[in-house]
Short mmCIF file of C-alpha atoms and ligand atoms in Angstrom, two decimals:
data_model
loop_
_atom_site.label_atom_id
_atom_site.label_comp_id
_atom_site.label_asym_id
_atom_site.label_seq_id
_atom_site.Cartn_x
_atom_site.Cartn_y
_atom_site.Cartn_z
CA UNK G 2 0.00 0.00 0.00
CA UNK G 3 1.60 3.21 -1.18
CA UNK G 4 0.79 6.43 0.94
CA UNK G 5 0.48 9.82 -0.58
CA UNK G 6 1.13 12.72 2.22
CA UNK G 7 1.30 16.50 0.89
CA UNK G 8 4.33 16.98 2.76
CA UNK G 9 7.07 19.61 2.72
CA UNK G 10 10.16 18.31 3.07
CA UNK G 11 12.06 19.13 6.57
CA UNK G 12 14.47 21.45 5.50
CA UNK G 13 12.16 23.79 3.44
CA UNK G 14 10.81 24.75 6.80
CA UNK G 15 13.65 24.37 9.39
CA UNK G 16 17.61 25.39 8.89
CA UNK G 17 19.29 22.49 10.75
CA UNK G 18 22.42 22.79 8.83
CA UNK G 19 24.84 20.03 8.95
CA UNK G 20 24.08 18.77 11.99
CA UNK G 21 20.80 16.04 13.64
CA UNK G 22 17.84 18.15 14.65
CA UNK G 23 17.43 18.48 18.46
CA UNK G 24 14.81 19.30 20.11
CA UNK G 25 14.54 19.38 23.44
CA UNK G 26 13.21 21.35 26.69
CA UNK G 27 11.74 19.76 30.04
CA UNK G 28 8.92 17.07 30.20
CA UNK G 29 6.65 19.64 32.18
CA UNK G 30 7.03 23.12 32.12
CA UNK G 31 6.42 24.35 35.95
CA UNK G 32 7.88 27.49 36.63
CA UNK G 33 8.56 30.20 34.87
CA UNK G 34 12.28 30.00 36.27
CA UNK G 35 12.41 26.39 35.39
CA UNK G 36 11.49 27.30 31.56
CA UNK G 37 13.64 30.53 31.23
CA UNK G 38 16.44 28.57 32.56
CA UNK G 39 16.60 25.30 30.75
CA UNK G 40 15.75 27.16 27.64
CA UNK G 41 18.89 29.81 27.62
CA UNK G 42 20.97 27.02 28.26
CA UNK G 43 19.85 24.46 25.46
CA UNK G 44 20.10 27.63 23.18
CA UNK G 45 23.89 27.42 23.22
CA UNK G 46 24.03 23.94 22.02
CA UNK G 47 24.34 24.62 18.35
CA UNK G 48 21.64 21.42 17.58
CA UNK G 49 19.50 22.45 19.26
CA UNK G 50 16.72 24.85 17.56
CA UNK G 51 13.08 23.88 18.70
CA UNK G 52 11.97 24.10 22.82
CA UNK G 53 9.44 21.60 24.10
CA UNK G 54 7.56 21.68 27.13
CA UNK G 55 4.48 20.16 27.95
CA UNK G 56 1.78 22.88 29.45
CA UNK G 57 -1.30 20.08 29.57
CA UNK G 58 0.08 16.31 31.19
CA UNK G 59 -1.68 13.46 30.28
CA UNK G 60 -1.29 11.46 33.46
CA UNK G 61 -2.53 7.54 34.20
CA UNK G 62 -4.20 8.90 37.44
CA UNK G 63 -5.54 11.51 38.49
CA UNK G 64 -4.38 13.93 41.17
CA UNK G 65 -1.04 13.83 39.71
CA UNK G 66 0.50 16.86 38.08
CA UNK G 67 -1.11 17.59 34.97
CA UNK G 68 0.70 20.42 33.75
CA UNK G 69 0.69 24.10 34.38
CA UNK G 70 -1.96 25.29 31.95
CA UNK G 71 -1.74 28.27 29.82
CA UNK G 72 -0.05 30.55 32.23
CA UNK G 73 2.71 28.48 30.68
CA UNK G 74 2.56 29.43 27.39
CA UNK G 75 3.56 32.94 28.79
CA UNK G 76 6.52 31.82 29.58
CA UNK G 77 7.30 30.06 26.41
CA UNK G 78 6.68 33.42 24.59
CA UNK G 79 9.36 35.06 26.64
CA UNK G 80 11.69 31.33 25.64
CA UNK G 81 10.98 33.00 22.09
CA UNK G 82 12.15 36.48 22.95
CA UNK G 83 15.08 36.04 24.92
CA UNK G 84 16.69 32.92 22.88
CA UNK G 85 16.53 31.96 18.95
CA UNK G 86 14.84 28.92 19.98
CA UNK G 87 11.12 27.56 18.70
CA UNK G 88 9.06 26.22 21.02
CA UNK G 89 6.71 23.47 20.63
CA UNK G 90 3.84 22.11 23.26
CA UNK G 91 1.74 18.71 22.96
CA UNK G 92 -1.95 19.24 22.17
CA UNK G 93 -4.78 17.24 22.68
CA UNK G 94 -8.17 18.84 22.50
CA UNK G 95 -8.97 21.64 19.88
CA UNK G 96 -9.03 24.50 23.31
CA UNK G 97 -5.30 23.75 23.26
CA UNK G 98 -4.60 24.39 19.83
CA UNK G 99 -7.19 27.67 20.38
CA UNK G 100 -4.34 28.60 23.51
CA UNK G 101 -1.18 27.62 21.57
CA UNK G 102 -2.44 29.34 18.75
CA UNK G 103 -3.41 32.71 20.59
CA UNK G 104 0.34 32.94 22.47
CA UNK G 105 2.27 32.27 18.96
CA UNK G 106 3.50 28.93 20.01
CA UNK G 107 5.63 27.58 17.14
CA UNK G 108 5.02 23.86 16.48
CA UNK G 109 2.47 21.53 17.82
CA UNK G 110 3.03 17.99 18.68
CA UNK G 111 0.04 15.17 19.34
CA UNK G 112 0.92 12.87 22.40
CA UNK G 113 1.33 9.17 21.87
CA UNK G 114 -1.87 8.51 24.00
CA UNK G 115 -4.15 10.73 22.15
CA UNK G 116 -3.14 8.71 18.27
CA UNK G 117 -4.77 6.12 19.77
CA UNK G 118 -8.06 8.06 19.54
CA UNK G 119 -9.24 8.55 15.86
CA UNK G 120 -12.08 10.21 17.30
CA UNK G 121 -9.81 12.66 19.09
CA UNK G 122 -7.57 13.05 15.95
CA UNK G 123 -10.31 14.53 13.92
CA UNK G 124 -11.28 16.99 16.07
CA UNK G 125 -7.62 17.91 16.16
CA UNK G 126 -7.54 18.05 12.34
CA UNK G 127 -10.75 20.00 12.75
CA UNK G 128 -9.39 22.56 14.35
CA UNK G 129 -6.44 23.24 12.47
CA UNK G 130 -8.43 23.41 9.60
CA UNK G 131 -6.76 26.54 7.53
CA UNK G 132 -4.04 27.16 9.94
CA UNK G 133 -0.73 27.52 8.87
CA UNK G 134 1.56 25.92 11.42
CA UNK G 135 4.01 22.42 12.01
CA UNK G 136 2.79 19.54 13.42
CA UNK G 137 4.65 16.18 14.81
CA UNK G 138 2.56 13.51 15.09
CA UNK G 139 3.66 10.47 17.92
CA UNK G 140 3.45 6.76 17.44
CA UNK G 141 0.01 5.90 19.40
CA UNK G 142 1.31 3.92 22.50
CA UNK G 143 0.29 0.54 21.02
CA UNK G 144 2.66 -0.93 17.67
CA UNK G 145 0.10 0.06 15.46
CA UNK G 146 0.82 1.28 12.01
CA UNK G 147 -2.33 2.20 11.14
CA UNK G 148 -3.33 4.31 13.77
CA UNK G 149 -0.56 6.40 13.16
CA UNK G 150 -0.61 6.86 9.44
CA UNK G 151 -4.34 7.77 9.94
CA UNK G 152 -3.06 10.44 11.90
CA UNK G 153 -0.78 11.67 9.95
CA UNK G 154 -3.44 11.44 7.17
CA UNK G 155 -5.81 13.36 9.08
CA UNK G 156 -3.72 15.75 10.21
CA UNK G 157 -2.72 16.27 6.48
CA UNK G 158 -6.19 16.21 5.10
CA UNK G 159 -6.54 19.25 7.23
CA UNK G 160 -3.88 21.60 5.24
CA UNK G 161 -1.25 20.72 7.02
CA UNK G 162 1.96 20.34 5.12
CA UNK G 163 5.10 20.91 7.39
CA UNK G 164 4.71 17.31 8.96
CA UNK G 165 7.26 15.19 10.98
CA UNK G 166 6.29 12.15 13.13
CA UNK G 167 7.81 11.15 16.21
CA UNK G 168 8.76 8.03 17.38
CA UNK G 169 8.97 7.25 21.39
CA UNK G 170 8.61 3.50 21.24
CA UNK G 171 5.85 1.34 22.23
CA UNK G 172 4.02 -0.82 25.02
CA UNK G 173 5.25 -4.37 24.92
CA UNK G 174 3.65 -6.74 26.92
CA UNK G 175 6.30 -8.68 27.93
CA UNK G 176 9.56 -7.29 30.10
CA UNK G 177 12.22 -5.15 28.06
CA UNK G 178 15.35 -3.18 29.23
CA UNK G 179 12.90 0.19 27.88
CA UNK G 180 10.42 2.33 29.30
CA UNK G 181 8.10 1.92 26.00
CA UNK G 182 10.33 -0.52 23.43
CA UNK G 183 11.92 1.02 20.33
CA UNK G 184 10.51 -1.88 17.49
CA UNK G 185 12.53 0.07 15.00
CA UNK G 186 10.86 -1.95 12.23
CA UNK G 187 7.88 0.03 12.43
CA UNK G 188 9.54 3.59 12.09
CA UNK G 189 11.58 1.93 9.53
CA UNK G 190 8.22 0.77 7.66
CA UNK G 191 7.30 4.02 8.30
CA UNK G 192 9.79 5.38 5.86
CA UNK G 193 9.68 2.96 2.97
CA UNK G 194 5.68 3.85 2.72
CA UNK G 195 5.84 7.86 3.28
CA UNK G 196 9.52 8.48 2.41
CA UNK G 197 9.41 12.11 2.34
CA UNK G 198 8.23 11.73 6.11
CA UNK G 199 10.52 13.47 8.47
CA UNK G 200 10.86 10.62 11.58
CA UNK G 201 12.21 12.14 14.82
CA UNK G 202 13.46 9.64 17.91
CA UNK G 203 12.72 10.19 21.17
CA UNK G 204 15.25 8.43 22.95
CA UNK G 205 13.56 10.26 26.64
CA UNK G 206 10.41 8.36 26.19
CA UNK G 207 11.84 5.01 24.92
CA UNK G 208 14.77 4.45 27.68
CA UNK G 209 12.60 5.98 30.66
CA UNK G 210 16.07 6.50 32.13
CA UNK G 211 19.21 8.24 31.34
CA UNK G 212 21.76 5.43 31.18
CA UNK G 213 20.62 4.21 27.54
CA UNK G 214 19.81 7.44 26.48
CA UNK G 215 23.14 7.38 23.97
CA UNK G 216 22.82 4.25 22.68
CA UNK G 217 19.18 4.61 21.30
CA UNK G 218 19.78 8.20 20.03
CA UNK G 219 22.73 7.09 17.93
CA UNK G 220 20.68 3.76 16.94
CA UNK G 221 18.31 6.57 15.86
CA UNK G 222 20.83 8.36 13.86
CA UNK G 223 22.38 5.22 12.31
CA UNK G 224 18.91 4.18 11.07
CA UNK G 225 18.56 7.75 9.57
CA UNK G 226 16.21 9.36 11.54
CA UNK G 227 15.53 13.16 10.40
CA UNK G 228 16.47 14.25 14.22
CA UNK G 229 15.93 13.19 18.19
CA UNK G 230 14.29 14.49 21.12
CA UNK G 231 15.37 14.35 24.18
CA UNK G 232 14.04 15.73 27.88
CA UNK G 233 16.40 17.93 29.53
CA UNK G 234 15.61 19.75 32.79
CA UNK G 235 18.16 21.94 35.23
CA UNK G 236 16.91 20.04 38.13
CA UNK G 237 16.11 16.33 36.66
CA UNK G 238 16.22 14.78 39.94
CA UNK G 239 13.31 17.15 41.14
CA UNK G 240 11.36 17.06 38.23
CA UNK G 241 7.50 17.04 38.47
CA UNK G 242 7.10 14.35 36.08
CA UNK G 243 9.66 11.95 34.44
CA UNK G 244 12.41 12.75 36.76
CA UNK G 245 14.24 9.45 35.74
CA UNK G 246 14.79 9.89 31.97
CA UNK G 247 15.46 14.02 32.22
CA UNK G 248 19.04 15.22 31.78
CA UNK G 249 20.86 18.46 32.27
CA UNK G 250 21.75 20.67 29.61
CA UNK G 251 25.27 20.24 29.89
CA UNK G 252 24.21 16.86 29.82
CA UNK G 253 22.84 16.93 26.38
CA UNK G 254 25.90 18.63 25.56
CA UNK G 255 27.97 16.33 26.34
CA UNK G 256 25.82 13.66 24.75
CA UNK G 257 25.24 15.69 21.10
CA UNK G 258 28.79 15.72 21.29
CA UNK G 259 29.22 11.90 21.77
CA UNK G 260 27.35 11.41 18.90
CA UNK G 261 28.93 9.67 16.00
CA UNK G 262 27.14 11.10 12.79
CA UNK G 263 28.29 8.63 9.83
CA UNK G 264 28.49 8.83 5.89
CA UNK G 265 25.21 8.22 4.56
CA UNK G 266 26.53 7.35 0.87
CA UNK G 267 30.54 6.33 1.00
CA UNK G 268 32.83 6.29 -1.98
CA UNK G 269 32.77 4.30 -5.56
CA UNK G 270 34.48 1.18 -4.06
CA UNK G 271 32.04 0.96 -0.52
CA UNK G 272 29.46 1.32 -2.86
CA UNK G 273 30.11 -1.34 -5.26
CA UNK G 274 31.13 -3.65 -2.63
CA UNK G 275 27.78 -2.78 -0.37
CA UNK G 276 25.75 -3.57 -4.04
CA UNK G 277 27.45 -6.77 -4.97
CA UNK G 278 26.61 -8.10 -0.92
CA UNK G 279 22.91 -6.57 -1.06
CA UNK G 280 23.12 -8.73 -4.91
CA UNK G 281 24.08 -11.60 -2.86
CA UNK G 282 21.18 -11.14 -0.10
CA UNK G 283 18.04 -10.78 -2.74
CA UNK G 284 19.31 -14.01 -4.26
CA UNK G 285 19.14 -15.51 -0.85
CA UNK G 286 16.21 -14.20 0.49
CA UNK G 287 14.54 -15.76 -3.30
CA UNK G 288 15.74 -19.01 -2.21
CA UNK G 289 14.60 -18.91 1.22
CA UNK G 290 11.03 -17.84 -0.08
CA UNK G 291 10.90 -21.16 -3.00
CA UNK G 292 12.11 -23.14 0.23
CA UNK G 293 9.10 -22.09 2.33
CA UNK G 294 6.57 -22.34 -0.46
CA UNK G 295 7.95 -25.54 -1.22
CA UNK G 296 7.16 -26.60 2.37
CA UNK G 297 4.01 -25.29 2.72
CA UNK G 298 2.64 -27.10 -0.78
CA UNK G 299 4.41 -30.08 1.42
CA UNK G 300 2.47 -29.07 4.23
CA UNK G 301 -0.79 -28.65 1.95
CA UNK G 302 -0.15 -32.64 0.75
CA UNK G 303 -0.03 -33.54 4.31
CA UNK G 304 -2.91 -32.10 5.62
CA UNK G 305 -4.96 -33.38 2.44
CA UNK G 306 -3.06 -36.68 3.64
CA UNK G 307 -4.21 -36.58 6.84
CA UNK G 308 -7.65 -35.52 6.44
CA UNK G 309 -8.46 -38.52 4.13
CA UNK G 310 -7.42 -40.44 6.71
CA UNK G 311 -9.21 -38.87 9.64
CA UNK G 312 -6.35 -38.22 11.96
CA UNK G 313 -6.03 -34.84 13.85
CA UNK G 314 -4.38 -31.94 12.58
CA UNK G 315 -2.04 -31.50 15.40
CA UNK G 316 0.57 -34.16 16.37
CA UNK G 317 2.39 -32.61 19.43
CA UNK G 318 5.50 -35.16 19.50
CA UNK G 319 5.85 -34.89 15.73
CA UNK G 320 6.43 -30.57 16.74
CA UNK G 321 8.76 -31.15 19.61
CA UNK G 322 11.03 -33.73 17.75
CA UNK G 323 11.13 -30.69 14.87
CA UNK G 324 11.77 -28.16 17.74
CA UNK G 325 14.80 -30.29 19.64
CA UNK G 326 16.07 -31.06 16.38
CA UNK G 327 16.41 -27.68 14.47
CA UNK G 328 17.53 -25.97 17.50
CA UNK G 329 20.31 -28.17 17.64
CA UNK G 330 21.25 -27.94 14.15
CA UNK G 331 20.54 -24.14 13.88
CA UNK G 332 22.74 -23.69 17.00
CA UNK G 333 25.38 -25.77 15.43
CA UNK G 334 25.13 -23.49 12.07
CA UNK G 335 25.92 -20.22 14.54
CA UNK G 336 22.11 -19.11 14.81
CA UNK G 337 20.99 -17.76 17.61
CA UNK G 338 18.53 -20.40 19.28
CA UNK G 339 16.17 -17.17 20.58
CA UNK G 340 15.49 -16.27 16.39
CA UNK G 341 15.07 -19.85 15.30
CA UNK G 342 12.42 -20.54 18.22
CA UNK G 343 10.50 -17.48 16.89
CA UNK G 344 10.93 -19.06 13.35
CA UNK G 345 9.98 -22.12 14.25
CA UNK G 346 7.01 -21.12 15.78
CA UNK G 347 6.06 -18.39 12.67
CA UNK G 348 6.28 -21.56 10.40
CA UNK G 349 4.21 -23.93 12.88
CA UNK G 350 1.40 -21.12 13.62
CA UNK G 351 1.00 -21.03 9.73
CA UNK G 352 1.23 -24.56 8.59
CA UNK G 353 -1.27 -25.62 11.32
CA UNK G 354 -3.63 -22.64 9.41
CA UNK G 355 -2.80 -23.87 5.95
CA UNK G 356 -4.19 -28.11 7.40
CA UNK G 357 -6.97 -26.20 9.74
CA UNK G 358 -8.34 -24.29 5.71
CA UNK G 359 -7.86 -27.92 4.33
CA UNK G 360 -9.92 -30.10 7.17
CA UNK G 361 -12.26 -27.20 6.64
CA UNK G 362 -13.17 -27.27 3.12
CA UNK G 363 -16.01 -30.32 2.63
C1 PEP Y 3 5.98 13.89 26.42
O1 PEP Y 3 6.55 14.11 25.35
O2 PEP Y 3 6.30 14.41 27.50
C2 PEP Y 3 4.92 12.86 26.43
C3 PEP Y 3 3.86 12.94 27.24
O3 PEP Y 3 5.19 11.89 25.59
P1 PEP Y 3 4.31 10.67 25.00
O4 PEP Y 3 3.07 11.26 24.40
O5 PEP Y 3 5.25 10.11 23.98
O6 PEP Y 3 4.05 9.71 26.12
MN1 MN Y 4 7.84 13.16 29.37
#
């Protein structure tokens, strides 16, 4: 499914120069020294040209702090007179985009748990009907495509041309080292269907804390990502809401600096030796699709097989002799056992389907 987006490419709107986009600014704004400060010291770190601070906070609870409200976006009006910096707030209900709006915030961004809400989308799009402005667009918190191409769809539909989407990771329901887990397949996806789709990381919301913050950003940047963005607070330790995953400025410095930014086309020879191994790895991956269809057709004869003679799909000691024994032989070949288990189970899941259509049919 190709995806046509109206969308103007990232640097038509926003001088980055050489260098990753940053954006970054506190979780929560919540004072107006908090703001002021934070904000004249991310201006002197060259990458970083947009401000964000969250004025409304969706929390899980209630009676936890949910943001400062528009006496906020006072004080990112004076981030936009005293410093060079953009600022950018997350919006969720058209009376924020009416507030934003009214004290010349700069870019709007839709939280992760509001893409989950088509209903809450339109009414978005609704209101920025006609209104000239940028909007970034999170992955909803669940690994679904859909939901966020619709919103970037709807947000589009509306006029809406200077674009970027955000990626913060996703719930998993099993236990990972991240706060929401990065499943860079699906901002990668992403690209290949809108590839004139500026993708920001945020490495804050992914890692939930500061010790993997580097890793993930320059994952980000190695998987060419248009830019990151990443919490930063003077006081992280005191912060009113995601204290863990916050950073100081001179933090952020430090870690723009550690950032490795790599070649994204190398010479003649890299490139004729990267072509003849990606030659190599189509041929492959042609053989290893006539190998499955082969088995499934197999699969299809057995079933057919077994159906004729009445016996049950499923023959459980049949599977775990298959398991024990391509483990072992996978292992022995230098695959990781984890990957073939998954495999293993991918082919299983379907060739019990393909017998399951067969016993079906009368
Ligand atoms: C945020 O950016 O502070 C935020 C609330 O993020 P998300 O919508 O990704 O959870
Ligand atoms: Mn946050």
């Amino acid at each position: 499914m190709g995806i046509k987006l109206d969308i103007l490419p990232l640097d038509k709107w926003l001088d980055t120069g050489e260098n990753p986009l940053v954006i970054s600014g506190p979780c929560s704004a919540e004072s107006e020294n908090q703001v002021l400060q934070t904000a004249l010291e991310l201006s002197k770190i060259p990458n970083v040209k947009i401000f964000r601070a969250g004025i409304w906070k969706p929390r899980t609870r209630p009676g936890l702090f949910e943001g400062v409200g528009v006496q906020g976006l006072q004080w990112l009006k004076q981030v936009k007179s005293q410093t060079s910096l953009l600022t950018a707030v997350e919006v969720a209900n058209p009376e924020h985009v009416e507030a934003a709006l009214k004290y010349e915030v700069d870019i709007l961004w839709i939280g992760a748990r509001t893409v989950v809400n088509p209903f809450s989308l339109q009414e978005l799009a609704n209101s920025l009907n006609g209104v000239d402005i940028p909007v970034m667009v999170k992955n909803p918190v669940n690994p679904d495509m859909n939901l966020w191409v619709g919103a970037l769809e709807r947000i589009n539909m509306a006029g809406i041309n200077r674009i970027a989407a955000i990626h913060r990771g996703f719930y998993f329901f099993d236990k990972t080292p991240y706060r929401n887990s990065p499943m860079w397949e699906i901002p990668i996806e992403l690209k290949r269907l809108i590839p004139n789709l500026p993708v920001i990381c945020d490495p804050s919301h992914i890692c939930g804390e500061r010790s993997m913050l580097l890793d993930v950003a320059q994952k980000a940047l190695d998987l060419e990502m248009n830019g990151l963005m990443l919490e930063s607070h003077i006081d992280p330790d005191n912060a009113f809401t995601d204290p863990q995953q916050q950073i100081k400025p001179s933090e952020l410095g430090k870690l723009i600096s550690s950032l490795v930014i790599r070649e994204k086309e190398g010479n003649i020879e890299f490139e004729g030796k990267l072509e003849e191994l990606r030659t190599e790895i189509d041929k492959i991956d042609a053989e290893l699709i006539q190998i499955l269809s082969r088995r499934m057709q197999l699969i299809d004869e057995i079933g057919q097989y077994k159906k004729d003679h009445n016996i049950t799909i499923l023959q459980l000691k049949r599977w775990s002799n298959i398991v024990q024994n391509r483990l072992r032989t996978g292992v022995d070949s230098g695959l990781q056992k984890e990957f073939l288990q998954k495999l293993l189970e991918i082919v299983h899941i379907e060739s019990i389907q393909r017998q399951t259509d067969i016993y079906r049919k009368s």
